[in-house]
mmCIF file of C-alpha atoms and ligand atoms in Angstrom:
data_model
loop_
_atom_site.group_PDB
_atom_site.id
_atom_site.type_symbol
_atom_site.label_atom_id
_atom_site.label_comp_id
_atom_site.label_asym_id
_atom_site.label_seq_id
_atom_site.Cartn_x
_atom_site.Cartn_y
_atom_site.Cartn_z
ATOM 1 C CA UNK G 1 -3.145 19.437 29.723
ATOM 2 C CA UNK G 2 -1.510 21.916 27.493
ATOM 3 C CA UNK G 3 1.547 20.248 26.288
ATOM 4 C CA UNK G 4 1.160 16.639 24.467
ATOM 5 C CA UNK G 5 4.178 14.540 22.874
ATOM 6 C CA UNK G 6 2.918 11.990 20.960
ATOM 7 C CA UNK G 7 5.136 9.706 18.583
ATOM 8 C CA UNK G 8 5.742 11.331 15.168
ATOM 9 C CA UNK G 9 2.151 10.655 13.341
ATOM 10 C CA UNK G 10 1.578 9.188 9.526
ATOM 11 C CA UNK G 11 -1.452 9.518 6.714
ATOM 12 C CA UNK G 12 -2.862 6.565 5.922
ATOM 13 C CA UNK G 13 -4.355 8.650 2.688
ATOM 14 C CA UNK G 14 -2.944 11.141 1.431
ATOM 15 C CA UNK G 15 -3.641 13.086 -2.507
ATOM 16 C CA UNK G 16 -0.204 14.463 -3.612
ATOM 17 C CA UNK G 17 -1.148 15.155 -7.123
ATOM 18 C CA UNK G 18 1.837 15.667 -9.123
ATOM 19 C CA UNK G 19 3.855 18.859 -10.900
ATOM 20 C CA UNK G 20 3.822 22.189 -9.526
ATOM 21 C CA UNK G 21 0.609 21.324 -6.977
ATOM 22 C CA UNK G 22 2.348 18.242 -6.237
ATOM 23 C CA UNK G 23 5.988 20.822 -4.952
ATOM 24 C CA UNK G 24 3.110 23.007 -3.391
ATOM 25 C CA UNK G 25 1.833 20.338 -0.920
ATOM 26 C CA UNK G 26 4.694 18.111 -0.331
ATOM 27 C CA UNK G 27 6.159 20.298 2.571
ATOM 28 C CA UNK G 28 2.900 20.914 3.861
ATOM 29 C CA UNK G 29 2.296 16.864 4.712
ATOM 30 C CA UNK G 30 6.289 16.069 5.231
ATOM 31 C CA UNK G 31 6.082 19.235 7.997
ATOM 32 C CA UNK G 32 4.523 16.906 10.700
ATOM 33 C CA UNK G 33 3.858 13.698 9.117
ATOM 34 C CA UNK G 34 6.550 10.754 8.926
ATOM 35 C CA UNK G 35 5.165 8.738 6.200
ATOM 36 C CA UNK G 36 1.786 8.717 4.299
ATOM 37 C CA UNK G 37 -0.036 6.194 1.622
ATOM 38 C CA UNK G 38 0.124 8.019 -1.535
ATOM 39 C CA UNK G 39 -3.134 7.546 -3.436
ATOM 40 C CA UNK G 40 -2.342 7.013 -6.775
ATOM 41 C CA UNK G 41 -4.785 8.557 -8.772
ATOM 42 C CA UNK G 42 -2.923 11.011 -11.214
ATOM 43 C CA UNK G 43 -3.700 11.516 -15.215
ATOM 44 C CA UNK G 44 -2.759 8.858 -15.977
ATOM 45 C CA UNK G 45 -3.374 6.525 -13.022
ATOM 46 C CA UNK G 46 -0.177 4.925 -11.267
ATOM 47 C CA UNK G 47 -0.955 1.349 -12.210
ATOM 48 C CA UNK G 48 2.825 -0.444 -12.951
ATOM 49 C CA UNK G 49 6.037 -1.152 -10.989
ATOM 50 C CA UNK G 50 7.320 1.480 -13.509
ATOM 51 C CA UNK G 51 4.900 4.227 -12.637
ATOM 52 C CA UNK G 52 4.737 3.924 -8.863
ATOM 53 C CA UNK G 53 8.811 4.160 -9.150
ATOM 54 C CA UNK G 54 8.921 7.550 -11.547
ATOM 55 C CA UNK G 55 5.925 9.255 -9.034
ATOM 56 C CA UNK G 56 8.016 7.812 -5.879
ATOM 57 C CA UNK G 57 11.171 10.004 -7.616
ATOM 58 C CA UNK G 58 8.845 13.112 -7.845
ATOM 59 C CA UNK G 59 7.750 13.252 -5.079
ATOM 60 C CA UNK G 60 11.049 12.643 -2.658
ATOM 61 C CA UNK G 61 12.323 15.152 -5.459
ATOM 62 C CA UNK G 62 9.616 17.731 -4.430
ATOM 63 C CA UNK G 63 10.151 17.508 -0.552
ATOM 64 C CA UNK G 64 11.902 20.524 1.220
ATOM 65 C CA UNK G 65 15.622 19.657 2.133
ATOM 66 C CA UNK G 66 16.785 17.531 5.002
ATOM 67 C CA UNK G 67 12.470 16.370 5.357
ATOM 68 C CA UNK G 68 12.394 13.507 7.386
ATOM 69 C CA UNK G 69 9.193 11.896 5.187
ATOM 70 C CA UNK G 70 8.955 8.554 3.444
ATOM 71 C CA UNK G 71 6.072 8.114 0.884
ATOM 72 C CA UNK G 72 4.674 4.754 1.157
ATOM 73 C CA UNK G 73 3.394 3.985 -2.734
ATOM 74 C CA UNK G 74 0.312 2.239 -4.200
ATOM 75 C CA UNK G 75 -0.723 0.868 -7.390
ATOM 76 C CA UNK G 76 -4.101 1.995 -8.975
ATOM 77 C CA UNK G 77 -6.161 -1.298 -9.425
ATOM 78 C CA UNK G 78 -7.721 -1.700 -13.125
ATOM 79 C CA UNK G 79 -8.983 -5.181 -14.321
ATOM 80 C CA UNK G 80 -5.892 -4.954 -16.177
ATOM 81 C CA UNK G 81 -3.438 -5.258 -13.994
ATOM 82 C CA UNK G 82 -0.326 -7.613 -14.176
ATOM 83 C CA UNK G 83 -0.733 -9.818 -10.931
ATOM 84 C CA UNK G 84 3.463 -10.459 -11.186
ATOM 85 C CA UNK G 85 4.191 -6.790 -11.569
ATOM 86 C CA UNK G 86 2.275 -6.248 -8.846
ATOM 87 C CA UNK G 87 3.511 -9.123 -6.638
ATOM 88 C CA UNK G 88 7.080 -7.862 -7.467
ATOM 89 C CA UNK G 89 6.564 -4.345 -6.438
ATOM 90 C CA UNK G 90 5.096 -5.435 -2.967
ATOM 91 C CA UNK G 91 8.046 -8.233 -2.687
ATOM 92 C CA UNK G 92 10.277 -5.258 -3.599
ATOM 93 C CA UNK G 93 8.581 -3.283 -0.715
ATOM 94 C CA UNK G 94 8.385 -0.463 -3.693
ATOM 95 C CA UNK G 95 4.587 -0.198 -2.665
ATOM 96 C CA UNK G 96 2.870 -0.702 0.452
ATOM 97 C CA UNK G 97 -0.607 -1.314 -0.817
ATOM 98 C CA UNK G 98 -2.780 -1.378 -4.010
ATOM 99 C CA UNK G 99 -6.204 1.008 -3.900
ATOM 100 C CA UNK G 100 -9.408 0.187 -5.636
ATOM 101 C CA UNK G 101 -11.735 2.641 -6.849
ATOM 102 C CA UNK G 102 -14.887 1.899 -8.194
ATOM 103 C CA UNK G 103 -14.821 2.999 -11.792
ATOM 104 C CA UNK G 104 -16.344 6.838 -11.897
ATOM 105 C CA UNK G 105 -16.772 6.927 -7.633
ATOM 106 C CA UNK G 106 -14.944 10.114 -7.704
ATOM 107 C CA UNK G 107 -12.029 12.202 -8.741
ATOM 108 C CA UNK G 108 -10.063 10.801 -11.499
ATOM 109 C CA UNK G 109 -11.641 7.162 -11.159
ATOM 110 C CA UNK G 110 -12.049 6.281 -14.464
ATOM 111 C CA UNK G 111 -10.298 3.845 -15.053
ATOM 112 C CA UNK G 112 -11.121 2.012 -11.900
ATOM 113 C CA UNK G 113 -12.651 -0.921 -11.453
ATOM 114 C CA UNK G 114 -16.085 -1.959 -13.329
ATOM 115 C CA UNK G 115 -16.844 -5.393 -12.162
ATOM 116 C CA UNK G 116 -14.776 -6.870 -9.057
ATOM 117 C CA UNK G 117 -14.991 -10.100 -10.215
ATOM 118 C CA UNK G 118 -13.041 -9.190 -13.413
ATOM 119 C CA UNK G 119 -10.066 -8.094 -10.684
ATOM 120 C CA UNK G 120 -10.849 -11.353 -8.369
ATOM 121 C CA UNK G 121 -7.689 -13.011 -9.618
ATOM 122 C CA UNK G 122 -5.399 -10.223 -8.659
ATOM 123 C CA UNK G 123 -7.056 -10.041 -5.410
ATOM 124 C CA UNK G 124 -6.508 -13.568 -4.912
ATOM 125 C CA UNK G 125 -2.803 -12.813 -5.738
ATOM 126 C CA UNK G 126 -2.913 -10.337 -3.069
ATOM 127 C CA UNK G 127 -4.608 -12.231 -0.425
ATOM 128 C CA UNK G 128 -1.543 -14.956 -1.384
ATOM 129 C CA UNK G 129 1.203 -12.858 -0.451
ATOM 130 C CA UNK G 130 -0.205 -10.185 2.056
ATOM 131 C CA UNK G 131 -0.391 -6.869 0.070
ATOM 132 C CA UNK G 132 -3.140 -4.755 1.767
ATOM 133 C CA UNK G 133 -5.958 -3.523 -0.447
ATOM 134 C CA UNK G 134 -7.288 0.469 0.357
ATOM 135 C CA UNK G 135 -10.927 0.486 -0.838
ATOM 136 C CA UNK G 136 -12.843 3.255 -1.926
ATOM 137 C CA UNK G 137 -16.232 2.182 -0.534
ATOM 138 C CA UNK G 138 -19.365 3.769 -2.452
ATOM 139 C CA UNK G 139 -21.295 2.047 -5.604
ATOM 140 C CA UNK G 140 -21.659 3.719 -8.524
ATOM 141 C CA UNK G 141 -24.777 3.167 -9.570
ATOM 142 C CA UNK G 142 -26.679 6.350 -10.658
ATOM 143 C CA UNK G 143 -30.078 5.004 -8.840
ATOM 144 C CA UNK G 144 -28.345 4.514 -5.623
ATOM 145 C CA UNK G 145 -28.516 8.045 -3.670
ATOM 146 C CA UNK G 146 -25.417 9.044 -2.899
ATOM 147 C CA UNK G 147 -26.059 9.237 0.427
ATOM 148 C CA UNK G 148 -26.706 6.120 0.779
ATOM 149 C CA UNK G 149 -23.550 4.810 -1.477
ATOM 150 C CA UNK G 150 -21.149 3.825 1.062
ATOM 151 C CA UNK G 151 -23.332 1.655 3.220
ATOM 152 C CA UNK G 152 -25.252 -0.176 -0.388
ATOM 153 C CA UNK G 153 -21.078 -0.965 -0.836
ATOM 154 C CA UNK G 154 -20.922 -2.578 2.292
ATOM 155 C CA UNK G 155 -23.518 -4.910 2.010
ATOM 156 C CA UNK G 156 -23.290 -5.436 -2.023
ATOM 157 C CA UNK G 157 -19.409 -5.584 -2.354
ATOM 158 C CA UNK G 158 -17.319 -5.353 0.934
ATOM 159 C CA UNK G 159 -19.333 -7.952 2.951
ATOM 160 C CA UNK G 160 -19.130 -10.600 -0.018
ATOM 161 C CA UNK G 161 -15.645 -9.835 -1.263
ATOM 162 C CA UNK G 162 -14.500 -10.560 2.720
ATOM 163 C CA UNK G 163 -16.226 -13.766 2.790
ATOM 164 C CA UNK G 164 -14.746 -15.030 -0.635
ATOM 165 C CA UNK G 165 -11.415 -14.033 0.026
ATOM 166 C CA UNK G 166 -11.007 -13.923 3.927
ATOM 167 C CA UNK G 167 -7.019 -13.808 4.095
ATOM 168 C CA UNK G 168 -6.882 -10.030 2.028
ATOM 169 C CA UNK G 169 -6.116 -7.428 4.642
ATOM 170 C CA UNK G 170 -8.586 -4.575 3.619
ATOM 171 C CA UNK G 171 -8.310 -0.776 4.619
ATOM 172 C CA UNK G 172 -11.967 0.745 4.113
ATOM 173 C CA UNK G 173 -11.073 4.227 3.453
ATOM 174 C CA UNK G 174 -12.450 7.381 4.791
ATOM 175 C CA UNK G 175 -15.550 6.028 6.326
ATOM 176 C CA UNK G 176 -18.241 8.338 6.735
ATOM 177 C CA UNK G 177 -21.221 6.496 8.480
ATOM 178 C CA UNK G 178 -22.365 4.662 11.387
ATOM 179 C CA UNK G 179 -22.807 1.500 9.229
ATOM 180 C CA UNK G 180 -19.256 1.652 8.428
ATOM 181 C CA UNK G 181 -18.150 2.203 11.992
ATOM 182 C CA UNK G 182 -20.622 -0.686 13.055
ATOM 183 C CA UNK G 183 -19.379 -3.167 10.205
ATOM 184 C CA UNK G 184 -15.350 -2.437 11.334
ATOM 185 C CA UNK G 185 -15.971 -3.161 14.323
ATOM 186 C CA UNK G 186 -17.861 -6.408 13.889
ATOM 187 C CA UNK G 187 -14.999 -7.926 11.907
ATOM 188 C CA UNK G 188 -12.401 -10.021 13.639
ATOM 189 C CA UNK G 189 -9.236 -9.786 11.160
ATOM 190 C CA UNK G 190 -8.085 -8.260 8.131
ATOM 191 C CA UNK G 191 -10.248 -5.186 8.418
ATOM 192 C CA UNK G 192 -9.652 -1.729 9.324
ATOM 193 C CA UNK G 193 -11.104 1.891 8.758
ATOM 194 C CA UNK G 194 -9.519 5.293 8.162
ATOM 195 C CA UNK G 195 -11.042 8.385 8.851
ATOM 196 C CA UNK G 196 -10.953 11.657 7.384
ATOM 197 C CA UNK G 197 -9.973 15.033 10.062
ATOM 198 C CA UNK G 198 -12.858 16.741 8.060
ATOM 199 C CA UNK G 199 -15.307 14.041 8.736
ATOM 200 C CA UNK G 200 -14.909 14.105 12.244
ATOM 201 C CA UNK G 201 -15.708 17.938 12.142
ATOM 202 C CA UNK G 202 -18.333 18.668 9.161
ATOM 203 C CA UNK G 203 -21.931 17.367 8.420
ATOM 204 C CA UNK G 204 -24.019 17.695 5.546
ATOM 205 C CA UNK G 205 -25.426 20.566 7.069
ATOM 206 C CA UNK G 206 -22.281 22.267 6.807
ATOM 207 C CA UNK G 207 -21.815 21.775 2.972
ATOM 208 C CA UNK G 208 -25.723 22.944 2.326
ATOM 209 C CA UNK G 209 -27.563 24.989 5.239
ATOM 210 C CA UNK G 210 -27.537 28.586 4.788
ATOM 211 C CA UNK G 211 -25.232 28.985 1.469
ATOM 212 C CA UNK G 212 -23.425 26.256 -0.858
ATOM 213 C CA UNK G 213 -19.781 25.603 0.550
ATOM 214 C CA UNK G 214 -17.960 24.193 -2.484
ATOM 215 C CA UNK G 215 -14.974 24.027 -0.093
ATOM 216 C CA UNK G 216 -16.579 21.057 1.881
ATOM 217 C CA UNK G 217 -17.037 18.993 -0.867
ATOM 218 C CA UNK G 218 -15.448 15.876 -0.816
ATOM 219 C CA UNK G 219 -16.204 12.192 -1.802
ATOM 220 C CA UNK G 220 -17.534 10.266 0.163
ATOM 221 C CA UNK G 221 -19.683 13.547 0.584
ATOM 222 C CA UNK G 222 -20.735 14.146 4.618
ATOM 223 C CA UNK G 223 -23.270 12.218 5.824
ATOM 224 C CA UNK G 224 -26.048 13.480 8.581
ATOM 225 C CA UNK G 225 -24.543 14.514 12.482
ATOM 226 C CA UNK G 226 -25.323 10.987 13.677
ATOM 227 C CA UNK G 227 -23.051 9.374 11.453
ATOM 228 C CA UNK G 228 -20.252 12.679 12.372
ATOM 229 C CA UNK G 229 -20.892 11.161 15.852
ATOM 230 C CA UNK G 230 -19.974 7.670 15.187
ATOM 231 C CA UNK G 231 -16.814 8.442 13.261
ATOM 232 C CA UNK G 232 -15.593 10.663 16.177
ATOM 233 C CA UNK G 233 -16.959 7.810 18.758
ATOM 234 C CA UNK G 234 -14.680 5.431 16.856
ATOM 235 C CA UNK G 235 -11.457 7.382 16.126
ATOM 236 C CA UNK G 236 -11.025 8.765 19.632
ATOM 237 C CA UNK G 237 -11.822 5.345 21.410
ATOM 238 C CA UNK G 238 -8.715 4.208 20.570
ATOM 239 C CA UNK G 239 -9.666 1.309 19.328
ATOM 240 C CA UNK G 240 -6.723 -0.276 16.782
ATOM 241 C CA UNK G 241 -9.007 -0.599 13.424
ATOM 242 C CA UNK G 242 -9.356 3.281 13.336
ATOM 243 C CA UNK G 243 -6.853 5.404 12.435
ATOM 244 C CA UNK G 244 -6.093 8.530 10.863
ATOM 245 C CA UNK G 245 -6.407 9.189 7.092
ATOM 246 C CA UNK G 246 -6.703 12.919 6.221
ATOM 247 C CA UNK G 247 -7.619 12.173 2.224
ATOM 248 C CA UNK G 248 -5.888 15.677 1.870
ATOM 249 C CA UNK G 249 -6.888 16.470 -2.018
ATOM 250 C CA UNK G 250 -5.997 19.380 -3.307
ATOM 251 C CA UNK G 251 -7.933 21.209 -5.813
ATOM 252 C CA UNK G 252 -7.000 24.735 -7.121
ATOM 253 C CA UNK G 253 -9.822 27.359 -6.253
ATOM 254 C CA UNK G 254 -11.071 27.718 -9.755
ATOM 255 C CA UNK G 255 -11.814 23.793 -9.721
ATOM 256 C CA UNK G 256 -13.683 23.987 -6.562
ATOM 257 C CA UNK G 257 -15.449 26.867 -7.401
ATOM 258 C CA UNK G 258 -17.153 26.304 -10.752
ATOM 259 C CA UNK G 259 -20.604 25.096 -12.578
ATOM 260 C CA UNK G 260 -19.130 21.334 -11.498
ATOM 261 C CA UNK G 261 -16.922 21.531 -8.993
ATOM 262 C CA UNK G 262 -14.096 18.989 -7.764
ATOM 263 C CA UNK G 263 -14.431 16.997 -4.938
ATOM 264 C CA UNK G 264 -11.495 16.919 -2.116
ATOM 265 C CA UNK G 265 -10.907 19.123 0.951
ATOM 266 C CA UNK G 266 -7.429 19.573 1.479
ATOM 267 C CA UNK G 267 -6.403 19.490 4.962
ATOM 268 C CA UNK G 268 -2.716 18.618 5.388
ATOM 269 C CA UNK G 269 -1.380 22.149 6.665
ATOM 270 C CA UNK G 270 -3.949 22.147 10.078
ATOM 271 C CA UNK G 271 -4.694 18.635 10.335
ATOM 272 C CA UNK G 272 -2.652 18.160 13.772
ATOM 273 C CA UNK G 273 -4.264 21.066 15.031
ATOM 274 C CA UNK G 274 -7.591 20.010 14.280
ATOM 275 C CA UNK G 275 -7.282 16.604 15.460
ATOM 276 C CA UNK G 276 -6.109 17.902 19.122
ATOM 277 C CA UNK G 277 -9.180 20.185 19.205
ATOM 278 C CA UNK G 278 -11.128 17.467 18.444
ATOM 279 C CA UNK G 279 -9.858 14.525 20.758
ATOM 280 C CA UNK G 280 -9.672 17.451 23.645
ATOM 281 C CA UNK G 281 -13.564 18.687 23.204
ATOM 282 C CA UNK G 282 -13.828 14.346 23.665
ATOM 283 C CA UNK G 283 -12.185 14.107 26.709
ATOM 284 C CA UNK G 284 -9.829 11.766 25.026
ATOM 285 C CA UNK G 285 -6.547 13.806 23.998
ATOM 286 C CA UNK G 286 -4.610 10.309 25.764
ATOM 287 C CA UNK G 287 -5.400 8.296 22.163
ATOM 288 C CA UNK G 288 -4.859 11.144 19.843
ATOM 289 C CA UNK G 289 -1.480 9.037 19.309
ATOM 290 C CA UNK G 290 -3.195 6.037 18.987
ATOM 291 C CA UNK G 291 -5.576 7.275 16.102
ATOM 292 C CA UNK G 292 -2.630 9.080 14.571
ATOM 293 C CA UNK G 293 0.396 7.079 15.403
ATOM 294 C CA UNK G 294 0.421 3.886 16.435
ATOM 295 C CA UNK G 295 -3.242 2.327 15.287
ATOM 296 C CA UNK G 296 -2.281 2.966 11.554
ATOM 297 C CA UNK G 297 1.509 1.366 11.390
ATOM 298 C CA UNK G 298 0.231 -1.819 13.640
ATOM 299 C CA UNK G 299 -2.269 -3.026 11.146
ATOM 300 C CA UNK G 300 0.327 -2.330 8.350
ATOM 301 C CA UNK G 301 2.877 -4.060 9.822
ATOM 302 C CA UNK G 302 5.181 -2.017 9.531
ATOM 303 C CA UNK G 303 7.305 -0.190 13.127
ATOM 304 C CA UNK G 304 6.106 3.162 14.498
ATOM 305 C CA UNK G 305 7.496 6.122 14.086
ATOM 306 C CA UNK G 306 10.654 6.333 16.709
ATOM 307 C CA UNK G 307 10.602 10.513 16.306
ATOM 308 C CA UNK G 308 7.834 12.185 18.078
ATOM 309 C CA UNK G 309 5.519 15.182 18.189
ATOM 310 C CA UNK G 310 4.682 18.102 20.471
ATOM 311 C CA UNK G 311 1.915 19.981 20.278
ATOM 312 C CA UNK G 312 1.052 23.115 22.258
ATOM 313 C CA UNK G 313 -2.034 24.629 23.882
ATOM 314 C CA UNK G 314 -1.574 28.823 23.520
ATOM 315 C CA UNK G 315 -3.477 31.199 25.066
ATOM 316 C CA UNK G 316 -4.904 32.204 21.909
ATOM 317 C CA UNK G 317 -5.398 30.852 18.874
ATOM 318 C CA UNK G 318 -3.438 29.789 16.045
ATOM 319 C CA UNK G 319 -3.487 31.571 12.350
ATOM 320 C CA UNK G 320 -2.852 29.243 9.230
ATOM 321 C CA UNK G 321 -2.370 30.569 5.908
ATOM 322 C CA UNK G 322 -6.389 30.591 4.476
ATOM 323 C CA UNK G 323 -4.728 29.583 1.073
ATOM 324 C CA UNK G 324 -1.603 27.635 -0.142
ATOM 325 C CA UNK G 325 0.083 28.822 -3.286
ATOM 326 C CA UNK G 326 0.865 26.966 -6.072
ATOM 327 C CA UNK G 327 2.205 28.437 -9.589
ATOM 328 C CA UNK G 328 -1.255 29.101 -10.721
ATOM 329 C CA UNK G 329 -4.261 29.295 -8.643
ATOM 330 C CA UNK G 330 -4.217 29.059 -4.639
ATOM 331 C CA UNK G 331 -5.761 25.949 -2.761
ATOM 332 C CA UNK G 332 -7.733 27.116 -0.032
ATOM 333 C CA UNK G 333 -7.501 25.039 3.162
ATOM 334 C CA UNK G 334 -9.471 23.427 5.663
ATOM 335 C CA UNK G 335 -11.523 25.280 7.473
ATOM 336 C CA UNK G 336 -12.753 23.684 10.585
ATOM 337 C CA UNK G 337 -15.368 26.637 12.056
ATOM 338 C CA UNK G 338 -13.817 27.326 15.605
ATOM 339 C CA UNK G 339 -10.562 28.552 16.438
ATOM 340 C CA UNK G 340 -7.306 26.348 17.130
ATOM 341 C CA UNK G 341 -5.331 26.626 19.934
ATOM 342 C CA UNK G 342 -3.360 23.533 19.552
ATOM 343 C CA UNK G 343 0.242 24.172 17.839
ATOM 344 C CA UNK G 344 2.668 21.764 16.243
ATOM 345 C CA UNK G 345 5.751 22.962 18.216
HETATM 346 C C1 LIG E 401 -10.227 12.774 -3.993
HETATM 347 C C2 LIG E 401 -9.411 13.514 -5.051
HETATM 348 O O1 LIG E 401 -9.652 14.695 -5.269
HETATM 349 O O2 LIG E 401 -8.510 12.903 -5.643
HETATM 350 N N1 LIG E 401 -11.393 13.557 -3.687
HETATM 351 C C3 LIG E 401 -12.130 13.492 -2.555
HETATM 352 O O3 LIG E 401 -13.162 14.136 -2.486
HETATM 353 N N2 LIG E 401 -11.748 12.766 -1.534
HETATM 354 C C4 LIG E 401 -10.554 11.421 -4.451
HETATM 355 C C5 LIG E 401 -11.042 10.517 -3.366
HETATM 356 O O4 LIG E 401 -10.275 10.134 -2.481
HETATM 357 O O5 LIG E 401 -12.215 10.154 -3.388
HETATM 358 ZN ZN1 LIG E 402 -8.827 10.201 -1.360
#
């Protein structure tokens, strides 16, 4: 096969940041994306009606001309937050979801969440009238290895929190490990996964052997090639509770590349690319759309994309920019270790 049309896909998790980053990689996502779930963790978080309706303005102001993209807001759960406001915003359809991060699991988290039961009554709210919650899975705790983060969350937090409140429709975000594939897949409703294109590609090894690579840092870090295995098992299966979430988060190169660096690989400009490379080496290029198109919008509720896709094999392969500019420092992107010979026509 060396031509595939696939409906137009979205990102179920996308970092837009905000400013002049946030007018760097706008076009970069709206290019070949149709909609994506904005995560909501700026300085200051997005928590109100009122903020998710001023970063909504930004960004459609920061999109090139004539783009055919539609950002799909969330609100940045604190134990804080006004259940009404909330419920308003969702009624409105002014957000499409509400994330929870764990307070301090990763960039710009702060303010997250400290003690789920102190948030149980806007979850209950939430549950009520059908706003899906995107979950950050990993404890906190500084004993817990961070390695072993995500799957502690699953059986401390995730598993409990389903049981007590059965009717919330739950999006466990970039999963990284086997036990997360295993756990999606043994629940009947109201759960799904999103994966990450870099955690379909990268292993620990690749962050560590031979040389530090600050640019394949991200949270939830990459677990061991077994794990890598599972997540690319489960997103080109085509089974509906996995679909595509690139977590594109883009950090300038200075931030990456310092004593503490930022977490977040940014991966919006070649994520297409990558993804056909990957379902192809698979034998499974058929439910590329399915993982990319059509999985994410069905557990959403919401209609798939009507536009569609192409994407081209070439005889050789295809260059991306190493680095996207922004005003100040460059963001370097993605870099998935073998050339790509699939092109977004
Ligand atoms: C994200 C960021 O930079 O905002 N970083 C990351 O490594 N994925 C935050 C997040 O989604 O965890
Ligand atoms: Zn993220």
């Amino acid at each position: 096969m060396t031509t595939l049309t696939i409906r137009r896909p979205d990102d179920w998790h996308l970092h837009l940041r905000d400013g002049d980053m946030l007018k760097a990689v706008a076009p970069e996502t709206a290019r070949d994306f149709g909609r994506a779930i904005i995560m909501p963790n700026l300085v200051p978080p997005v928590v109100t009606a009122a903020d998710a309706t001023a970063y909504r303005d930004r960004i459609l102001a920061a999109l090139p001309e004539g783009a055919d993209f539609k950002p799909l807001m969330t609100l940045y759960l604190t134990e804080g937050t006004d259940p009404a406001d909330l419920a308003a915003a969702h009624e409105s359809g002014l957000i499409t979801a509400v994330k929870l991060y764990p307070a301090g699991a990763t960039t710009n988290s702060d303010s997250g969440v400290k003690d789920i039961n102190n948030a149980m009554h806007i979850l209950e709210k939430m549950a009520e009238i059908g706003c899906p919650l995107c979950i950050h899975g990993e404890v906190t705790d500084s004993h817990i290895d961070i390695f072993d983060r995500e799957a502690v969350f699953i059986d401390t937090i995730l598993d409990p929190l389903r049981k007590r409140l059965p009717d919330l429709k739950i999006i466990s975000e970039h999963i990284t490990t086997k036990n997360g594939v295993d756990y999606v897949k043994s629940a009947d409703k109201n759960l799904a996964a999103t994966i990450t294109t870099h955690h379909l590609i990268i292993n620990r090894n690749h962050i560590l052997a031979g040389g530090i690579r600050p640019h394949y840092y991200c949270l939830p870090v990459a677990k061991r090639e077994e794990h890598r295995r599972a997540l690319v098992d489960a997103a080109t299966s085509g089974d509906a509770r996995f679909f595509l979430g690139t977590d594109s988060a883009p950090h300038t190169d200075p931030n990456k590349l310092m004593e503490c660096g930022c977490a977040g690989v940014f991966s919006a400009t070649n994520t297409m690319s990558c993804l056909a490379h990957v379902f192809e080496t698979e034998g499974k290029l058929e439910n590329l759309e399915a993982f990319a198109s059509l999985n994410g919008p069905t557990y959403y509720g919401l209609p798939v994309n009507t536009e569609t896709l192409t994407l081209t094999k070439q005889g050789t392969p295809v260059t991306f920019p190493a680095k996207i500019e922004t005003s100040t420092d460059p963001v370097t992107l993605f870099d998935p270790g073998f050339p790509l010979y699939w092109q977004v026509a």
